[in-house]
CSV table of C-alpha atoms and ligand atoms in Angstrom, one decimal:
chain,number,residue,atom,x,y,z
N,20,MET,CA,193.1,11.2,52.3
N,21,THR,CA,192.5,7.6,50.6
N,22,ARG,CA,191.3,4.9,52.9
N,23,ASN,CA,193.3,1.9,51.5
N,24,ARG,CA,191.7,-1.4,52.8
N,25,LEU,CA,190.7,-4.8,51.4
N,26,ARG,CA,187.1,-3.4,50.8
N,27,SER,CA,185.8,-2.0,47.8
N,28,THR,CA,183.6,0.7,49.5
N,29,PRO,CA,184.9,3.6,51.4
N,30,VAL,CA,185.3,3.0,55.3
N,31,PRO,CA,182.0,4.7,56.6
N,32,GLY,CA,183.2,7.6,59.0
N,33,HIS,CA,185.6,7.3,61.8
N,34,ARG,CA,183.7,4.8,64.1
N,35,ASP,CA,182.4,1.4,63.9
N,36,GLU,CA,178.6,2.1,64.3
N,37,TYR,CA,178.2,-1.5,65.5
N,38,THR,CA,181.0,-1.9,68.1
N,39,GLY,CA,181.2,1.7,68.9
N,40,VAL,CA,184.9,1.5,68.4
N,41,ASP,CA,186.9,4.3,66.8
N,42,PHE,CA,188.7,3.1,63.7
N,43,ASN,CA,192.5,3.2,63.6
N,44,LEU,CA,193.1,4.9,60.6
N,45,GLY,CA,196.3,5.6,58.4
N,46,PHE,CA,197.9,2.3,58.1
N,47,HIS,CA,197.4,-1.5,57.7
N,48,VAL,CA,198.9,-4.2,59.9
N,49,ARG,CA,200.4,-6.8,57.6
N,50,SER,CA,201.3,-9.3,60.3
N,51,TYR,CA,201.3,-10.0,64.1
N,52,VAL,CA,204.0,-12.0,65.7
N,53,LEU,CA,202.5,-12.8,69.2
N,54,ASP,CA,204.9,-14.2,71.8
N,55,LEU,CA,202.6,-15.2,74.7
N,56,ASN,CA,203.7,-16.5,78.1
N,57,TYR,CA,200.8,-17.6,79.8
N,58,ARG,CA,200.4,-19.1,83.5
N,59,VAL,CA,196.9,-20.8,84.0
N,60,GLY,CA,196.4,-20.6,87.6
N,61,PRO,CA,196.8,-16.9,88.2
N,62,ASN,CA,195.7,-16.4,84.7
N,63,ARG,CA,198.6,-14.1,83.8
N,64,LEU,CA,200.0,-13.2,80.4
N,65,THR,CA,203.2,-11.7,79.7
N,66,SER,CA,203.6,-11.0,75.9
N,67,VAL,CA,205.6,-9.4,73.3
N,68,ALA,CA,203.7,-8.5,70.1
N,69,THR,CA,205.5,-7.4,67.0
N,70,LEU,CA,203.2,-5.8,64.3
N,71,GLN,CA,204.5,-5.3,60.7
N,72,LEU,CA,202.8,-2.3,59.3
N,73,ASP,CA,202.5,0.0,56.1
N,74,ASN,CA,200.9,3.3,56.2
N,75,TRP,CA,198.6,4.9,53.6
N,76,ALA,CA,198.7,8.3,55.3
N,77,PRO,CA,201.6,10.1,56.8
N,78,LEU,CA,201.7,9.5,60.5
N,79,SER,CA,202.9,11.4,63.5
N,80,SER,CA,200.9,9.3,65.8
N,81,LEU,CA,198.7,6.1,65.6
N,82,THR,CA,196.2,4.1,67.7
N,83,LEU,CA,195.8,0.5,68.1
N,84,ASP,CA,193.0,-1.3,70.3
N,85,LEU,CA,194.0,-2.9,73.6
N,86,ALA,CA,192.0,-3.5,76.7
N,87,ALA,CA,193.1,-1.4,79.9
N,88,GLY,CA,193.8,-4.5,81.8
N,89,MET,CA,196.8,-5.3,79.4
N,90,ARG,CA,199.6,-2.9,80.7
N,91,VAL,CA,202.1,-1.8,77.8
N,92,THR,CA,205.7,-1.2,79.4
N,93,GLN,CA,207.7,-0.7,76.3
N,94,VAL,CA,207.1,0.3,72.7
N,95,THR,CA,209.9,0.5,69.9
N,96,GLY,CA,209.7,1.0,66.5
N,97,SER,CA,211.9,0.1,63.5
N,98,GLY,CA,211.8,1.0,59.8
N,99,THR,CA,212.4,-2.0,57.4
N,100,ALA,CA,214.3,0.3,55.0
N,101,GLY,CA,216.8,1.5,57.6
N,102,GLN,CA,214.3,4.5,58.5
N,103,ASN,CA,214.7,5.5,61.9
N,104,ILE,CA,211.2,4.9,63.5
N,105,VAL,CA,211.4,6.4,67.2
N,106,VAL,CA,208.3,6.2,69.4
N,107,SER,CA,208.5,9.3,71.6
N,108,LYS,CA,205.5,8.7,73.8
N,109,PHE,CA,202.8,6.1,74.5
N,110,ARG,CA,199.9,5.9,76.7
N,111,GLN,CA,196.7,4.1,77.2
N,112,SER,CA,193.1,5.4,77.5
N,113,GLY,CA,189.5,4.5,76.3
N,114,GLY,CA,190.6,1.2,75.1
N,115,LYS,CA,193.4,2.4,72.8
N,116,LEU,CA,197.1,2.1,72.9
N,117,ARG,CA,198.2,5.8,71.6
N,118,LEU,CA,201.7,6.1,70.2
N,119,LYS,CA,203.5,9.5,69.3
N,120,PHE,CA,206.5,9.1,66.8
N,121,ARG,CA,209.5,11.7,67.2
N,122,GLU,CA,209.2,12.2,63.6
N,123,GLU,CA,206.5,12.0,61.0
N,124,ILE,CA,206.5,8.7,59.1
N,125,PRO,CA,206.2,9.4,55.5
N,126,VAL,CA,203.2,7.8,53.5
N,127,ASP,CA,204.0,4.2,52.2
N,128,SER,CA,206.6,3.2,54.7
N,129,GLU,CA,207.1,-0.1,56.2
N,130,PHE,CA,207.8,-0.5,59.6
N,131,SER,CA,207.5,-2.6,62.7
N,132,LEU,CA,206.2,-2.0,66.3
N,133,THR,CA,207.3,-4.4,69.2
N,134,ILE,CA,205.0,-3.9,72.1
N,135,ARG,CA,205.7,-5.4,75.5
N,136,TYR,CA,202.7,-5.9,77.7
N,137,SER,CA,201.3,-8.0,80.6
N,138,GLY,CA,198.2,-8.4,82.7
N,139,THR,CA,195.3,-10.6,83.7
N,140,PRO,CA,193.3,-11.1,80.5
N,141,ARG,CA,189.7,-10.7,81.0
N,142,PRO,CA,186.8,-10.7,78.5
N,143,ILE,CA,185.5,-7.4,77.3
N,144,ARG,CA,182.1,-6.3,78.4
N,145,SER,CA,180.0,-5.5,75.2
N,146,ALA,CA,176.5,-5.2,73.9
N,147,TRP,CA,176.7,-8.9,73.1
N,148,GLY,CA,177.9,-10.1,76.6
N,149,GLU,CA,181.5,-10.8,77.6
N,150,ILE,CA,183.8,-11.7,74.6
N,151,GLY,CA,187.6,-12.1,74.2
N,152,TRP,CA,190.0,-13.9,76.4
N,153,GLU,CA,188.0,-16.0,79.2
N,154,GLU,CA,189.4,-17.9,82.0
N,155,LEU,CA,188.0,-21.5,82.2
N,156,GLU,CA,187.8,-23.9,85.3
N,157,ASN,CA,191.0,-25.2,84.1
N,158,GLY,CA,192.5,-23.1,81.4
N,159,SER,CA,191.4,-20.5,79.0
N,160,LEU,CA,189.7,-19.8,75.6
N,161,VAL,CA,189.2,-16.9,73.4
N,162,ALA,CA,186.1,-16.1,71.5
N,163,SER,CA,186.1,-12.6,70.4
N,164,GLN,CA,183.3,-11.8,67.8
N,165,PRO,CA,183.1,-9.1,67.3
N,166,CYS,CA,185.4,-6.9,69.0
N,167,GLY,CA,187.1,-9.0,71.8
N,168,ALA,CA,190.5,-9.3,70.3
N,169,PRO,CA,192.0,-6.4,72.4
N,170,SER,CA,191.6,-8.5,75.5
N,171,TRP,CA,194.8,-10.0,74.6
N,172,PHE,CA,196.8,-8.4,71.8
N,173,PRO,CA,197.2,-5.0,70.4
N,174,CYS,CA,195.5,-4.9,67.0
N,175,ASP,CA,193.5,-3.0,64.6
N,176,ASP,CA,190.4,-4.6,65.6
N,177,THR,CA,188.1,-4.3,62.5
N,178,PRO,CA,186.9,-7.2,60.3
N,179,ASP,CA,188.1,-5.9,57.1
N,180,GLU,CA,191.7,-5.5,58.2
N,181,LYS,CA,193.1,-9.0,57.7
N,182,ALA,CA,196.5,-10.0,58.5
N,183,ARG,CA,199.0,-13.0,59.0
N,184,TYR,CA,200.0,-14.2,62.2
N,185,GLU,CA,202.6,-16.2,64.1
N,186,ILE,CA,201.2,-17.1,67.7
N,187,THR,CA,203.7,-18.7,70.0
N,188,VAL,CA,202.5,-19.6,73.4
N,189,THR,CA,204.5,-21.0,76.3
N,190,ALA,CA,202.3,-22.6,79.1
N,191,ASP,CA,202.7,-25.3,81.9
N,192,SER,CA,203.3,-28.7,80.4
N,193,PRO,CA,200.2,-30.7,81.2
N,194,TYR,CA,198.2,-28.1,79.2
N,195,SER,CA,197.8,-28.2,75.5
N,196,VAL,CA,197.8,-25.0,73.5
N,197,ILE,CA,195.6,-24.8,70.5
N,198,ALA,CA,195.7,-21.7,68.2
N,199,ASN,CA,194.9,-21.0,64.6
N,200,GLY,CA,197.1,-22.1,61.9
N,201,THR,CA,199.6,-24.8,61.5
N,202,LEU,CA,201.6,-26.2,64.5
N,203,ILE,CA,205.3,-25.6,63.3
N,204,SER,CA,207.0,-26.7,66.5
N,205,LYS,CA,206.5,-27.8,70.2
N,206,LYS,CA,209.3,-27.5,72.5
N,207,VAL,CA,209.4,-28.6,76.1
N,208,SER,CA,211.9,-26.6,78.4
N,209,GLY,CA,211.8,-27.7,82.1
N,210,SER,CA,208.1,-27.8,83.2
N,211,ARG,CA,206.9,-25.5,80.5
N,212,THR,CA,206.1,-26.3,76.7
N,213,THR,CA,206.3,-23.7,74.0
N,214,TRP,CA,203.8,-24.1,71.2
N,215,HIS,CA,204.3,-22.2,67.7
N,216,TYR,CA,201.6,-21.7,65.3
N,217,ARG,CA,201.6,-20.1,61.8
N,218,VAL,CA,198.7,-18.5,60.1
N,219,GLU,CA,199.5,-18.2,56.3
N,220,HIS,CA,196.0,-17.2,55.2
N,221,PRO,CA,195.0,-13.6,56.1
N,222,MET,CA,193.0,-13.4,59.1
N,223,ALA,CA,190.5,-11.1,60.8
N,224,THR,CA,191.3,-10.2,64.5
N,225,TYR,CA,188.1,-11.4,65.8
N,226,LEU,CA,189.0,-14.8,64.3
N,227,ALA,CA,192.3,-15.0,66.2
N,228,THR,CA,192.3,-17.5,69.1
N,229,VAL,CA,194.3,-19.5,71.8
N,230,GLN,CA,192.8,-22.5,73.6
N,231,VAL,CA,194.6,-23.6,76.7
N,232,GLY,CA,193.4,-26.8,78.6
N,233,GLU,CA,194.4,-30.4,79.4
N,234,TYR,CA,193.3,-31.9,76.2
N,235,GLN,CA,193.8,-34.8,74.3
N,236,GLN,CA,194.0,-35.2,70.6
N,237,LEU,CA,191.6,-37.2,68.5
N,238,GLU,CA,191.7,-37.8,64.9
N,239,LEU,CA,188.2,-37.5,63.2
N,240,GLY,CA,189.5,-38.7,59.8
N,241,GLU,CA,189.9,-36.8,56.5
N,242,ALA,CA,187.9,-35.3,53.6
N,243,ALA,CA,189.0,-33.9,50.4
N,244,GLY,CA,192.7,-33.8,51.6
N,245,THR,CA,191.8,-32.0,54.7
N,246,ALA,CA,192.5,-33.6,58.1
N,247,VAL,CA,190.0,-33.0,60.7
N,248,ARG,CA,190.7,-33.4,64.4
N,249,ALA,CA,189.4,-32.7,67.8
N,250,TRP,CA,191.1,-31.7,71.2
N,251,VAL,CA,189.0,-32.9,73.9
N,252,PRO,CA,189.2,-33.5,77.7
N,253,ALA,CA,190.1,-37.0,78.3
N,254,GLN,CA,186.8,-38.0,79.9
N,255,LEU,CA,184.8,-36.7,76.9
N,256,LYS,CA,186.7,-38.6,74.3
N,257,THR,CA,183.9,-41.3,73.8
N,258,GLN,CA,181.2,-38.9,73.5
N,259,ALA,CA,183.2,-36.6,71.1
N,260,SER,CA,184.1,-39.3,68.7
N,261,GLU,CA,180.2,-40.2,68.4
N,262,GLU,CA,179.1,-36.3,68.3
N,263,PHE,CA,181.6,-35.4,65.6
N,264,VAL,CA,181.3,-38.9,63.6
N,265,GLN,CA,180.0,-37.1,60.7
N,266,GLN,CA,182.3,-33.9,60.7
N,267,ALA,CA,184.5,-35.3,57.8
N,268,ASP,CA,181.4,-36.0,55.8
N,269,MET,CA,180.4,-32.4,56.4
N,270,LEU,CA,183.6,-31.2,55.2
N,271,ALA,CA,183.5,-33.5,52.2
N,272,LEU,CA,179.9,-32.2,51.3
N,273,TYR,CA,180.6,-28.3,51.6
N,274,SER,CA,184.0,-28.8,49.7
N,275,ARG,CA,181.8,-30.2,47.0
N,276,LEU,CA,179.1,-27.4,47.3
N,277,PHE,CA,181.1,-24.5,48.1
N,278,GLY,CA,184.6,-25.3,46.6
N,279,PRO,CA,187.8,-26.3,48.2
N,280,TYR,CA,188.1,-26.2,52.0
N,281,PRO,CA,189.9,-22.9,52.6
N,282,PHE,CA,192.5,-23.5,55.3
N,283,ASP,CA,195.0,-26.4,55.9
N,284,ASP,CA,192.9,-28.3,58.4
N,285,TYR,CA,190.0,-28.4,60.5
N,286,THR,CA,190.0,-28.5,64.5
N,287,VAL,CA,187.2,-28.8,66.9
N,288,VAL,CA,188.1,-28.0,70.7
N,289,VAL,CA,185.8,-29.1,73.4
N,290,VAL,CA,186.2,-27.2,76.7
N,291,GLU,CA,185.3,-28.9,80.0
N,292,ASP,CA,182.9,-25.9,80.7
N,293,GLU,CA,179.6,-25.5,79.5
N,294,LEU,CA,179.2,-22.8,77.0
N,295,GLU,CA,176.1,-21.1,75.9
N,296,ILE,CA,176.8,-21.6,72.1
N,297,PRO,CA,179.6,-23.0,70.0
N,298,LEU,CA,182.1,-20.5,68.8
N,299,GLU,CA,184.0,-19.9,65.5
N,300,ALA,CA,187.5,-19.0,64.9
N,301,GLN,CA,189.6,-19.3,61.7
N,302,GLY,CA,190.4,-23.0,61.1
N,303,LEU,CA,188.8,-24.3,64.2
N,304,SER,CA,185.8,-24.1,66.4
N,305,VAL,CA,185.1,-24.3,70.0
N,306,PHE,CA,182.4,-26.5,71.7
N,307,GLY,CA,181.1,-26.8,75.4
N,308,ALA,CA,180.9,-30.0,77.2
N,309,ASN,CA,177.2,-29.4,77.2
N,310,HIS,CA,177.3,-29.8,73.4
N,311,ILE,CA,179.0,-33.2,73.4
N,312,ARG,CA,176.6,-35.5,75.0
N,313,GLY,CA,176.8,-38.1,72.3
N,314,ASP,CA,172.9,-37.6,71.2
N,315,HIS,CA,173.7,-35.7,68.1
N,316,ALA,CA,171.3,-32.8,69.5
N,317,TRP,CA,173.8,-30.4,68.3
N,318,GLU,CA,174.5,-31.7,64.7
N,319,ARG,CA,173.0,-28.7,63.1
N,320,LEU,CA,175.6,-26.5,64.9
N,321,ILE,CA,178.4,-28.8,64.0
N,322,ALA,CA,177.6,-28.3,60.5
N,323,HIS,CA,177.0,-24.4,61.0
N,324,GLU,CA,180.4,-23.9,62.6
N,325,LEU,CA,182.2,-25.7,59.9
N,326,SER,CA,180.4,-23.9,57.1
N,327,HIS,CA,181.8,-20.5,58.6
N,328,GLN,CA,185.4,-21.6,57.5
N,329,TRP,CA,183.8,-20.5,54.0
N,330,PHE,CA,181.3,-18.0,55.1
N,331,GLY,CA,182.8,-15.7,57.6
N,332,ASN,CA,186.6,-16.9,57.7
N,333,SER,CA,187.7,-17.3,54.2
N,334,LEU,CA,185.1,-14.7,53.1
N,335,GLY,CA,185.4,-12.1,55.8
N,336,LEU,CA,183.0,-9.2,56.3
N,337,ALA,CA,184.0,-5.6,55.3
N,338,GLN,CA,181.5,-4.3,57.9
N,339,TRP,CA,179.4,-5.7,60.7
N,340,ASN,CA,175.9,-4.7,59.1
N,341,ASP,CA,176.5,-7.5,56.5
N,342,ILE,CA,176.5,-10.0,59.2
N,343,TRP,CA,173.8,-12.0,57.4
N,344,LEU,CA,176.3,-12.8,54.8
N,345,ASN,CA,178.0,-14.9,57.5
N,346,GLU,CA,175.0,-16.1,59.1
N,347,GLY,CA,172.4,-16.5,56.7
N,348,PHE,CA,174.8,-18.7,54.6
N,349,ALA,CA,175.8,-20.6,57.6
N,350,CYS,CA,172.2,-21.4,58.7
N,351,TYR,CA,171.5,-22.4,55.2
N,352,SER,CA,174.6,-24.7,55.1
N,353,GLU,CA,172.7,-26.5,58.1
N,354,TRP,CA,169.7,-27.1,55.7
N,355,LEU,CA,171.9,-28.3,52.8
N,356,TRP,CA,173.5,-30.8,55.4
N,357,PHE,CA,170.2,-32.3,56.4
N,358,GLU,CA,169.1,-32.3,52.6
N,359,HIS,CA,172.3,-34.5,52.0
N,360,ALA,CA,172.2,-36.5,55.0
N,361,ASP,CA,168.6,-37.0,55.9
N,362,ASN,CA,167.0,-36.2,52.5
N,363,ILE,CA,165.1,-33.3,54.2
N,364,PRO,CA,164.7,-30.9,51.4
N,365,ALA,CA,166.2,-27.4,52.1
N,366,ALA,CA,162.7,-26.1,50.8
N,367,GLU,CA,161.1,-28.0,54.0
N,368,SER,CA,163.5,-26.4,56.5
N,369,ALA,CA,162.9,-23.1,54.9
N,370,ARG,CA,159.2,-23.6,55.3
N,371,GLU,CA,159.4,-24.5,58.8
N,372,PHE,CA,161.5,-21.5,59.7
N,373,TYR,CA,159.5,-19.1,57.6
N,374,GLY,CA,156.5,-20.1,59.8
N,375,GLU,CA,158.6,-19.3,63.0
N,376,LEU,CA,159.5,-16.0,61.3
N,377,ALA,CA,155.9,-15.1,60.6
N,378,ARG,CA,155.1,-15.4,64.3
N,379,LYS,CA,157.9,-13.0,65.6
N,380,PRO,CA,158.0,-9.1,65.3
N,381,GLN,CA,159.0,-8.1,61.8
N,382,ASP,CA,161.0,-5.0,62.9
N,383,LEU,CA,164.3,-5.9,61.7
N,384,LEU,CA,166.1,-4.8,58.6
N,385,LEU,CA,168.5,-7.6,57.3
N,386,SER,CA,170.8,-5.3,55.5
N,387,ASP,CA,171.3,-3.3,58.7
N,388,PRO,CA,170.1,-5.1,61.7
N,389,GLY,CA,171.8,-2.6,64.3
N,390,THR,CA,174.0,-3.6,67.3
N,391,ARG,CA,171.3,-5.1,69.5
N,392,ASP,CA,169.8,-7.5,66.8
N,393,MET,CA,173.2,-8.2,65.1
N,394,PHE,CA,172.9,-11.9,66.5
N,395,ASP,CA,169.4,-12.3,66.7
N,396,ASP,CA,168.0,-15.5,65.5
N,397,ARG,CA,166.0,-13.6,62.9
N,398,VAL,CA,169.1,-12.5,61.2
N,399,TYR,CA,170.2,-16.1,60.7
N,400,LYS,CA,166.8,-17.5,59.6
N,401,ARG,CA,165.6,-14.6,57.4
N,402,GLY,CA,169.2,-14.5,55.9
N,403,ALA,CA,169.0,-18.5,55.2
N,404,LEU,CA,165.6,-17.7,53.7
N,405,THR,CA,167.1,-15.0,51.4
N,406,VAL,CA,169.6,-17.7,50.3
N,407,HIS,CA,166.7,-20.0,49.8
N,408,ALA,CA,164.9,-17.4,47.8
N,409,LEU,CA,168.2,-17.0,45.4
N,410,ARG,CA,168.4,-20.7,44.9
N,411,THR,CA,164.6,-20.9,44.1
N,412,MET,CA,165.0,-18.0,41.5
N,413,LEU,CA,168.0,-19.3,39.8
N,414,GLY,CA,167.5,-23.2,40.1
N,415,ASP,CA,169.9,-25.4,41.5
N,416,GLU,CA,172.6,-25.5,38.6
N,417,ALA,CA,172.9,-21.6,38.4
N,418,PHE,CA,172.6,-21.2,42.2
N,419,PHE,CA,175.6,-23.5,43.1
N,420,ARG,CA,177.7,-22.1,40.1
N,421,MET,CA,177.0,-18.6,41.3
N,422,LEU,CA,178.0,-19.7,44.9
N,423,HIS,CA,181.2,-21.5,43.7
N,424,ARG,CA,182.2,-18.1,42.0
N,425,TYR,CA,181.2,-15.8,44.7
N,426,ILE,CA,183.2,-18.1,47.3
N,427,SER,CA,186.1,-18.4,44.8
N,428,VAL,CA,186.3,-14.7,44.0
N,429,GLY,CA,186.1,-13.5,47.7
N,430,ARG,CA,188.4,-16.4,49.0
N,431,HIS,CA,190.9,-15.0,51.8
N,432,ALA,CA,189.6,-11.5,51.2
N,433,VAL,CA,186.4,-9.6,52.2
N,434,VAL,CA,183.1,-9.6,50.5
N,435,GLU,CA,180.2,-7.0,50.6
N,436,LEU,CA,176.6,-7.3,49.2
N,437,VAL,CA,177.7,-5.9,45.9
N,438,ASP,CA,180.0,-8.9,45.4
N,439,LEU,CA,177.0,-11.4,45.8
N,440,LYS,CA,174.7,-9.1,43.8
N,441,ARG,CA,177.3,-9.1,40.8
N,442,GLU,CA,177.6,-12.9,40.7
N,443,VAL,CA,173.8,-13.3,41.0
N,444,LEU,CA,173.2,-10.9,38.1
N,445,GLN,CA,175.7,-13.0,36.0
N,446,GLU,CA,173.4,-16.0,36.4
N,447,SER,CA,170.2,-14.3,36.2
N,448,ARG,CA,170.7,-12.5,33.0
N,449,LYS,CA,172.0,-15.9,31.4
N,450,LEU,CA,168.5,-17.2,32.5
N,451,GLY,CA,166.7,-14.3,31.2
N,452,ILE,CA,165.4,-13.2,34.5
N,453,PRO,CA,164.6,-9.3,34.4
N,454,ASP,CA,167.1,-7.3,36.5
N,455,SER,CA,163.8,-6.0,38.0
N,456,GLU,CA,162.8,-9.2,39.4
N,457,VAL,CA,166.3,-9.7,41.0
N,458,ASP,CA,166.2,-6.1,42.5
N,459,THR,CA,162.8,-7.0,44.0
N,460,LEU,CA,164.2,-10.0,45.6
N,461,TRP,CA,166.9,-7.9,47.3
N,462,THR,CA,164.6,-5.3,48.3
N,463,VAL,CA,161.9,-7.4,49.9
N,464,TRP,CA,164.4,-9.7,51.7
N,465,LEU,CA,167.1,-7.1,52.8
N,466,ASP,CA,165.6,-3.6,52.9
N,467,GLN,CA,162.1,-4.1,54.1
N,468,ARG,CA,161.1,-5.2,57.6
N,469,GLU,CA,157.9,-7.1,56.6
N,470,LEU,CA,158.3,-10.7,55.7
N,471,PRO,CA,158.0,-11.4,52.2
N,472,ALA,CA,156.0,-14.0,50.6
N,473,PHE,CA,157.5,-17.4,51.0
N,474,PRO,CA,160.0,-18.2,47.9
N,475,ALA,CA,158.2,-20.5,45.4
L,528,ZN,ZN1,177.3,-18.6,63.0
């Protein structure tokens, strides 16, 4: 059985060793059309999800990820080439929606599934706390990394399965609804408003989001042809304009260093509640009221979240053990911002955090940190130091040329370590750096626990 996915290496086994979730094998979801009806007060979701699929294995049954709290009432199938796709049975167990077809679907068919479901969406408990759809004081947010998407829609919840989306949300009119992609229409009907968003660029399930709240829009300028805006509670408008005053400059800098901004626009949402950390989604980031005090205490993370649009969102991960490819580059992007804005060389930031790392336990493998340490700060900092080691080895000109190519080749797809290694070799060989020196760099930073010497 072939495992035809975006990734270049085979799917390892039948279960995601990081999330503990069994893979849904045999098919690919091309698109999700999510039609959500949401009531803020009772936190009640009534939805229809239509998934467009194709299958790379014959299917007499299939599974999707969906939290138990979302109760499915009807599933219908339809073949796009006039095939008769009949769902004979469905049931929910173990976080899965399990479907059986009356007749086996031959390989390479195209078909759709329409799933009606409803419930009170709640975050999913995970090794990293509660993730997914979360009720706020006055509204809701979605932050799903890494496996919270099934809290609000049936999906193939694995980072290497990117798809296109239409997200339509109907909510009471005082509320604004912000989702990924471009707002196509906004229609008022009685006391309710329907917001329709379209995501043209392939998106991983964990990056799909819906933000509902009493927000006002704030224009934050434009950079490299990309509009930057915020949605904020009215009482936080002044602080937000101050806090995000450099957001467009950050976008301009990263567009220069990493290549064109990968999406249509960039939006930040500020919720009324306090959040432990800001959260990333495709095309937008979410901050808590506590991050917006107007004192620039969180400038580092405002830059960090923006850089995830390149590292993590456009260049997705094939598997979670490569998390440093997201977080190492995002953390290094913070240092690049301060290098640009405050003339603090990245080497100085690197030196500071190297010192911090040296005082912490050296029991983590960057290439495979494991479930518990996946979001450990050491992954971020050691990841950024690995990027710094590459820059030190290659020099600025070759380093940024390599980075541009890595980002351009992996755009709107998924990347793995082999992709980065290939681009690095292309530059290192031109410079006459022996392959063995490059191999050593990878080994000491990624595959050994002990902290290597500071890159100089
Ligand atoms: Zn991050």
